[in-house]
Amino acid sequence: MKKTILVTSLIVSLLTLVSCGKETIASRATKKGLEIGTAYASDIFDPEGQERIKEFSNILVAENFMKCANLRPNAKFWNWSDIDHSIEFAEKNNIQMKFHTMFWHQQNSSFINNMKSKEEALEIMDNHIITIMDHLKGKIKVYDVVNEMFEEDGSFRKSIWYNLLGEEYIAHALTVASEHNSGAKLYLNEYNNECVGYPKADAMYNFVKSLKEKGVPIDGVGMQLHLSTDLPFDPDAIRANCKRYADIGIEISFSEVDVRLPASKFKDPEEIKKQEYIYTTLLDIALTEPNVKSFIVWGMYDRTSWVPATFGGYGNACIYDVEYNKKPVYEAMFEQLK
Ligand code: G3I
């Protein structure tokens, strides 16, 4: 009798193991209610890349496919193929999608850069929002409606949208998006906006607060968090910023996290530890501040990371190395999500 019970419970444990599959960062984060994921590029078309994406992500965002110049190379043509392919992959694997980004000062097609009047800008803006939201109805969890709207000193960035429509373009875009929305969250996304006390961060907070007070529909703020091991890192100021947004009912995404190292220190154990400390401290904030909903890295993989091309002499910013091997930071985050 005892033997039968033992054999039965062994079989059940084995079946449970098989049916649950291997635990991953993605599965552990899902259990904890945290959206975790990555920006993807061509890795979404590569079988090895797809496996790594599944292991790491329960939410995905296109590094470039959704930006205006890619999606809408001219006023008449919409290039949906890469986005549709990604959505199909995501749906098949139970992964959510984020849209990045509707309006930005970079990666715009020439018909956007050549807009001349307020009327033309409004028409193009509304059409952009409505076409995207109609095509992607029910398939997107979060939209970055506007990206990088501030200068470092806290003034508004003089983008083509600002120049033709004034700061009102942001409230207008959010309002039109909300009228065509089907359950997605509407975000503004920015870099260098994570620390309380920094001019750009304070300007953004005050602006978002004023939008809330006026009843403009906004759900969240993205903090990109492109960080470096040789720059100051102030987790208390980041946590305090998340908390003040919580107080006004705004959720936060850590939306483009990466932590670069100077090339001269790629193999320096202290620097590697510092990188791990920064990633895990951010993850800790995401796990303990209830309004922080997501932790998204800007590419998982050093081979295709945008970092070396932009910051000469820096790199190794991702969680997987150039061969898709997990770095110690992966294991540290995996443990943290237990
Ligand atoms: O697609 C063209 C290709 O046809 C051409 O041959 C090649 C030659 O340079 O360029 C390719 O386009 C590049 C594109 O990435 C796709 O690889 C652009 O030159 C390059 O500028 C573009 O860089 C992207 C950058 O945004 C554009 O400003 C990076 O991959 C992307 O990681 C980066 O992402 C931004 C976020 O959207 C917003 N926050 C900051 C973040 C990092 O800059």
Coordinates of C-alpha atoms and ligand atoms in Angstrom, one line a residue:
M1 CA 0.0 0.0 0.0
K2 CA 2.8 2.4 1.1
K3 CA 4.7 1.5 -2.1
T4 CA 1.7 2.3 -4.3
I5 CA 1.2 5.7 -2.6
L6 CA 4.9 6.5 -3.0
V7 CA 4.9 5.5 -6.7
T8 CA 1.7 7.5 -7.3
S9 CA 3.0 10.6 -5.7
L10 CA 6.3 10.3 -7.7
I11 CA 4.3 10.1 -10.9
V12 CA 2.2 13.1 -9.9
S13 CA 5.3 15.2 -9.1
L14 CA 6.9 14.2 -12.4
L15 CA 3.8 15.1 -14.3
T16 CA 3.5 18.4 -12.5
L17 CA 7.1 19.2 -13.4
V18 CA 6.6 18.3 -17.0
S19 CA 3.3 20.3 -17.3
C20 CA 4.7 23.3 -15.5
G21 CA 7.9 23.4 -17.6
K22 CA 11.1 24.9 -16.5
E23 CA 10.9 28.0 -14.4
T24 CA 12.2 31.1 -16.1
I25 CA 12.5 34.8 -15.4
A26 CA 9.3 35.2 -17.4
S27 CA 7.3 32.6 -15.5
R28 CA 8.5 33.8 -12.1
A29 CA 7.7 37.5 -12.9
T30 CA 4.3 36.5 -14.2
K31 CA 3.6 34.8 -10.8
K32 CA 4.6 37.9 -9.0
G33 CA 2.3 40.1 -11.2
L34 CA 5.3 42.0 -12.8
E35 CA 5.5 42.7 -16.5
I36 CA 9.0 41.8 -17.6
G37 CA 10.4 41.9 -21.0
T38 CA 12.5 43.3 -23.7
A39 CA 12.7 45.4 -26.8
Y40 CA 13.2 43.1 -29.8
A41 CA 14.6 43.6 -33.2
S42 CA 15.5 40.9 -35.8
D43 CA 15.9 38.4 -32.9
I44 CA 12.2 37.9 -33.1
F45 CA 12.7 36.1 -36.5
D46 CA 15.6 33.9 -35.2
P47 CA 14.7 30.6 -33.4
E48 CA 17.5 31.1 -30.8
G49 CA 16.3 34.6 -30.2
Q50 CA 12.7 33.4 -29.9
E51 CA 13.7 30.9 -27.2
R52 CA 15.5 33.6 -25.2
I53 CA 12.6 36.0 -25.6
K54 CA 10.2 33.4 -24.2
E55 CA 12.5 32.7 -21.3
F56 CA 12.8 36.4 -20.3
S57 CA 9.6 38.1 -21.4
N58 CA 5.9 38.3 -20.6
I59 CA 5.7 41.6 -22.5
L60 CA 7.5 42.7 -25.6
V61 CA 8.1 46.0 -27.4
A62 CA 9.6 46.7 -30.8
E63 CA 12.9 48.4 -30.7
N64 CA 12.2 50.1 -34.1
F65 CA 9.3 48.4 -36.1
M66 CA 6.6 50.6 -34.6
K67 CA 8.3 54.0 -35.0
C68 CA 6.9 56.3 -37.7
A69 CA 9.8 55.9 -40.2
N70 CA 9.4 52.1 -40.1
L71 CA 5.7 51.8 -39.8
R72 CA 4.8 54.7 -42.2
P73 CA 7.7 55.3 -44.6
N74 CA 5.4 57.6 -46.6
A75 CA 2.0 59.2 -46.1
K76 CA 0.2 56.4 -48.1
F77 CA 1.9 53.2 -47.0
W78 CA 1.6 51.4 -43.7
N79 CA 4.1 48.6 -43.1
W80 CA 2.4 46.3 -40.7
S81 CA 4.2 43.1 -41.6
D82 CA 6.8 43.1 -38.8
I83 CA 4.3 44.2 -36.2
D84 CA 1.7 41.6 -37.3
H85 CA 4.4 38.9 -37.2
S86 CA 5.5 39.9 -33.7
I87 CA 1.9 39.9 -32.4
E88 CA 1.3 36.5 -33.8
F89 CA 4.5 35.2 -32.0
A90 CA 3.4 37.0 -28.8
E91 CA -0.1 35.7 -28.9
K92 CA 1.1 32.1 -29.5
N93 CA 3.4 32.4 -26.5
N94 CA 1.1 34.2 -24.1
I95 CA 3.2 37.4 -24.2
Q96 CA 1.7 40.9 -24.1
M97 CA 2.7 43.7 -26.5
K98 CA 3.7 47.3 -25.8
F99 CA 3.6 49.9 -28.6
H100 CA 6.6 52.2 -28.9
T101 CA 6.0 54.9 -30.0
M102 CA 3.3 57.1 -31.7
F103 CA 5.0 60.5 -31.5
W104 CA 8.7 61.3 -31.2
H105 CA 11.2 63.9 -32.5
Q106 CA 13.4 61.1 -34.1
Q107 CA 12.8 58.4 -36.7
N108 CA 10.1 60.4 -38.4
S109 CA 9.3 60.0 -42.1
S110 CA 9.9 63.0 -44.3
F111 CA 6.2 63.8 -44.7
I112 CA 6.1 64.3 -40.9
N113 CA 9.3 66.4 -40.8
N114 CA 7.9 68.5 -43.7
M115 CA 4.5 69.4 -42.1
K116 CA 3.8 73.1 -42.4
S117 CA 0.7 74.0 -40.5
K118 CA -1.2 73.4 -37.4
E119 CA -4.2 72.0 -39.4
E120 CA -2.0 69.6 -41.3
A121 CA -0.2 68.4 -38.1
L122 CA -3.6 67.8 -36.3
E123 CA -4.9 65.8 -39.3
I124 CA -1.8 63.6 -39.5
M125 CA -1.7 63.1 -35.8
D126 CA -5.3 62.1 -35.5
N127 CA -5.1 59.8 -38.5
H128 CA -1.9 58.2 -37.1
I129 CA -3.5 57.4 -33.7
I130 CA -6.8 56.2 -35.1
T131 CA -5.2 53.9 -37.8
I132 CA -2.8 52.4 -35.3
M133 CA -5.4 51.8 -32.6
D134 CA -7.9 50.4 -35.1
H135 CA -5.4 48.0 -36.6
L136 CA -4.1 46.8 -33.2
K137 CA -7.5 46.8 -31.3
G138 CA -7.3 44.6 -28.3
K139 CA -3.7 43.5 -29.0
I140 CA -1.7 46.1 -27.1
K141 CA -1.3 46.4 -23.3
V142 CA 0.5 49.8 -23.2
Y143 CA 1.0 52.6 -25.8
D144 CA 3.9 55.0 -25.5
V145 CA 1.8 57.9 -26.9
V146 CA 4.6 60.5 -26.8
N147 CA 8.3 59.8 -26.3
E148 CA 10.9 62.2 -25.0
M149 CA 9.0 65.4 -24.8
F150 CA 11.4 67.3 -22.4
E151 CA 14.8 68.8 -22.6
E152 CA 17.3 68.3 -19.8
D153 CA 16.4 71.7 -18.2
G154 CA 12.8 70.7 -18.0
S155 CA 11.6 72.9 -20.9
F156 CA 9.6 71.3 -23.7
R157 CA 11.6 69.7 -26.5
K158 CA 11.1 71.7 -29.7
S159 CA 10.0 68.7 -31.8
I160 CA 8.0 69.2 -35.0
W161 CA 4.9 68.5 -33.0
Y162 CA 5.7 71.1 -30.4
N163 CA 6.7 73.6 -33.0
L164 CA 3.4 73.3 -34.8
L165 CA 0.9 72.6 -32.0
G166 CA 2.6 73.8 -28.8
E167 CA 2.6 71.8 -25.6
E168 CA -1.1 71.1 -26.2
Y169 CA -0.1 68.4 -28.6
I170 CA 0.6 66.0 -25.7
A171 CA -2.9 66.4 -24.2
H172 CA -4.5 66.2 -27.6
A173 CA -2.7 63.0 -28.5
L174 CA -3.7 61.4 -25.2
T175 CA -7.3 62.5 -25.6
V176 CA -7.7 61.2 -29.1
A177 CA -5.9 57.9 -28.1
S178 CA -8.3 57.5 -25.2
E179 CA -11.3 58.0 -27.5
H180 CA -10.2 55.1 -29.7
N181 CA -8.7 52.9 -27.0
S182 CA -9.9 49.4 -26.1
G183 CA -8.4 48.8 -22.7
A184 CA -4.8 49.7 -23.2
K185 CA -2.8 51.9 -20.9
L186 CA -1.7 55.3 -22.2
Y187 CA 1.9 56.4 -21.3
L188 CA 4.4 59.2 -21.8
N189 CA 8.0 57.9 -22.0
E190 CA 11.2 59.7 -21.2
Y191 CA 14.9 59.3 -20.3
N192 CA 16.7 61.0 -17.4
N193 CA 13.4 61.4 -15.7
E194 CA 13.9 58.9 -12.9
C195 CA 15.3 60.9 -10.0
V196 CA 13.4 63.3 -7.8
G197 CA 15.2 66.7 -7.8
Y198 CA 16.5 66.5 -11.4
P199 CA 15.0 69.3 -13.5
K200 CA 13.7 67.1 -16.3
A201 CA 12.2 64.6 -13.8
D202 CA 10.5 67.4 -11.8
A203 CA 9.2 69.1 -14.9
M204 CA 7.7 65.8 -16.1
Y205 CA 6.1 65.1 -12.8
N206 CA 4.6 68.6 -12.6
F207 CA 3.3 68.3 -16.1
V208 CA 1.8 64.9 -15.6
K209 CA 0.2 66.1 -12.3
S210 CA -1.3 69.1 -14.2
L211 CA -2.7 66.7 -16.9
K212 CA -4.3 64.6 -14.2
E213 CA -5.8 67.7 -12.6
K214 CA -7.3 68.8 -16.0
G215 CA -8.8 65.3 -16.5
V216 CA -6.5 64.4 -19.5
P217 CA -6.5 60.7 -19.8
I218 CA -3.1 59.3 -18.8
D219 CA -2.2 56.1 -17.1
G220 CA 1.5 56.0 -16.7
V221 CA 5.0 57.3 -17.1
G222 CA 7.9 55.4 -18.6
M223 CA 11.4 55.8 -17.1
Q224 CA 13.8 54.6 -19.7
L225 CA 16.8 54.1 -17.3
H226 CA 19.7 53.9 -19.8
L227 CA 22.4 53.7 -17.1
S228 CA 26.1 53.3 -16.8
T229 CA 28.3 51.8 -14.1
D230 CA 30.5 54.9 -14.1
L231 CA 27.7 57.4 -13.5
P232 CA 25.9 58.1 -10.2
F233 CA 23.1 55.8 -9.4
D234 CA 20.6 57.0 -6.7
P235 CA 18.0 54.3 -5.9
D236 CA 16.4 56.4 -3.1
A237 CA 15.7 59.3 -5.6
I238 CA 14.2 56.8 -8.0
R239 CA 12.0 55.2 -5.4
A240 CA 10.9 58.6 -4.1
N241 CA 9.9 59.5 -7.7
C242 CA 7.9 56.3 -8.1
K243 CA 6.1 57.1 -4.8
R244 CA 5.1 60.6 -5.8
Y245 CA 3.6 59.3 -9.0
A246 CA 1.7 56.7 -7.0
D247 CA 0.2 59.5 -4.9
I248 CA -1.3 61.1 -8.0
G249 CA -2.6 57.7 -9.4
I250 CA 0.1 57.3 -12.1
E251 CA 1.7 53.9 -12.8
I252 CA 5.3 53.5 -13.8
S253 CA 7.2 51.4 -16.3
F254 CA 10.9 50.9 -16.1
S255 CA 10.7 51.0 -19.8
E256 CA 14.2 50.7 -21.5
V257 CA 16.6 49.5 -18.9
D258 CA 20.2 48.8 -19.7
V259 CA 23.4 49.3 -17.8
R260 CA 26.6 49.9 -19.8
L261 CA 30.2 49.3 -18.8
P262 CA 33.3 51.1 -20.0
A263 CA 35.1 48.9 -22.5
S264 CA 38.3 49.0 -20.4
K265 CA 36.4 47.3 -17.6
F266 CA 34.4 44.7 -19.4
K267 CA 36.2 41.9 -17.5
D268 CA 36.6 43.8 -14.2
P269 CA 34.7 41.8 -11.5
E270 CA 34.0 44.9 -9.5
E271 CA 32.4 46.6 -12.5
I272 CA 30.4 43.4 -13.3
K273 CA 29.1 43.4 -9.7
K274 CA 28.2 47.0 -10.0
Q275 CA 26.1 46.3 -13.1
E276 CA 24.4 43.4 -11.3
Y277 CA 23.7 45.7 -8.3
I278 CA 22.1 48.3 -10.5
Y279 CA 19.9 45.8 -12.3
T280 CA 18.8 44.0 -9.1
T281 CA 18.2 47.2 -7.2
L282 CA 15.9 48.5 -10.0
L283 CA 14.1 45.1 -10.0
D284 CA 13.7 45.4 -6.2
I285 CA 12.1 48.8 -6.6
A286 CA 9.8 47.3 -9.3
L287 CA 8.8 44.5 -7.0
T288 CA 8.2 46.6 -3.9
E289 CA 6.6 49.8 -5.3
P290 CA 3.0 48.7 -6.2
N291 CA 2.6 51.3 -9.0
V292 CA 5.7 50.1 -10.9
K293 CA 4.1 47.7 -13.3
S294 CA 6.9 46.7 -15.7
F295 CA 10.6 46.2 -16.0
I296 CA 11.6 46.2 -19.7
V297 CA 15.2 46.0 -21.0
W298 CA 16.3 47.7 -24.2
G299 CA 17.5 44.5 -25.9
M300 CA 18.5 41.4 -24.0
Y301 CA 21.6 40.6 -26.1
D302 CA 24.9 42.5 -26.4
R303 CA 25.3 41.6 -30.1
T304 CA 22.5 43.8 -31.3
S305 CA 22.5 46.4 -28.4
W306 CA 22.2 50.0 -29.5
V307 CA 24.7 51.0 -26.8
P308 CA 28.2 50.7 -28.5
A309 CA 27.0 52.7 -31.6
T310 CA 25.8 55.5 -29.5
F311 CA 28.3 55.5 -26.6
G312 CA 31.7 55.0 -28.1
G313 CA 33.9 53.0 -25.7
Y314 CA 30.9 51.4 -23.8
G315 CA 29.0 48.2 -24.1
N316 CA 28.1 44.9 -22.4
A317 CA 24.9 46.6 -21.2
C318 CA 22.5 43.7 -21.6
I319 CA 21.5 40.6 -19.6
Y320 CA 22.7 38.1 -22.2
D321 CA 26.2 38.4 -23.9
V322 CA 26.9 38.4 -27.6
E323 CA 26.4 34.6 -27.8
Y324 CA 23.1 34.7 -25.9
N325 CA 24.8 33.3 -22.8
K326 CA 23.2 34.4 -19.6
K327 CA 25.3 36.7 -17.5
P328 CA 25.5 36.4 -13.7
V329 CA 22.9 39.2 -13.6
Y330 CA 20.3 36.9 -15.2
E331 CA 20.8 34.4 -12.4
A332 CA 20.7 37.1 -9.8
M333 CA 17.4 38.4 -11.1
F334 CA 16.0 34.9 -11.4
E335 CA 16.8 34.3 -7.7
Q336 CA 15.2 37.6 -6.8
L337 CA 12.0 36.6 -8.5
K338 CA 11.7 33.4 -6.6
Ligands
G3I1 O1 17.0 50.3 -40.9 C1 18.2 51.1 -41.3 C2 18.9 50.3 -42.3 O2 18.1 50.1 -43.5 C3 20.2 51.0 -42.6 O3 21.0 50.3 -43.5 C4 21.0 51.3 -41.4 C5 22.3 52.1 -41.6 O4 22.6 52.9 -40.5 O5 20.2 52.0 -40.5 C6 19.0 51.3 -40.1 O6 18.3 52.1 -39.2 C7 18.8 52.2 -37.9 C8 17.8 51.7 -37.0 O7 18.2 51.9 -35.6 C9 17.5 50.2 -37.1 O8 18.7 49.5 -36.9 C10 19.1 53.7 -37.7 O9 20.1 54.1 -38.5 C11 19.4 53.9 -36.2 O10 19.5 55.3 -35.9 C12 18.3 53.3 -35.3 O11 18.7 53.4 -34.0 C13 17.7 53.3 -33.0 C14 17.4 54.6 -32.3 O12 16.5 54.4 -31.3 C15 16.9 55.7 -33.3 O13 17.0 56.8 -32.7 C16 18.1 52.2 -32.1 O14 18.2 50.9 -32.8 C17 17.1 52.1 -30.9 O15 17.6 51.2 -29.9 C18 16.9 53.5 -30.3 O16 15.9 53.3 -29.3 C19 15.7 54.5 -28.5 C20 14.2 54.4 -28.1 O17 13.4 54.3 -29.2 C21 13.8 55.7 -27.3 N1 14.7 55.8 -26.2 C22 16.2 55.8 -26.4 C23 16.5 54.5 -27.2 C24 18.0 54.5 -27.5 O18 18.4 55.5 -28.3

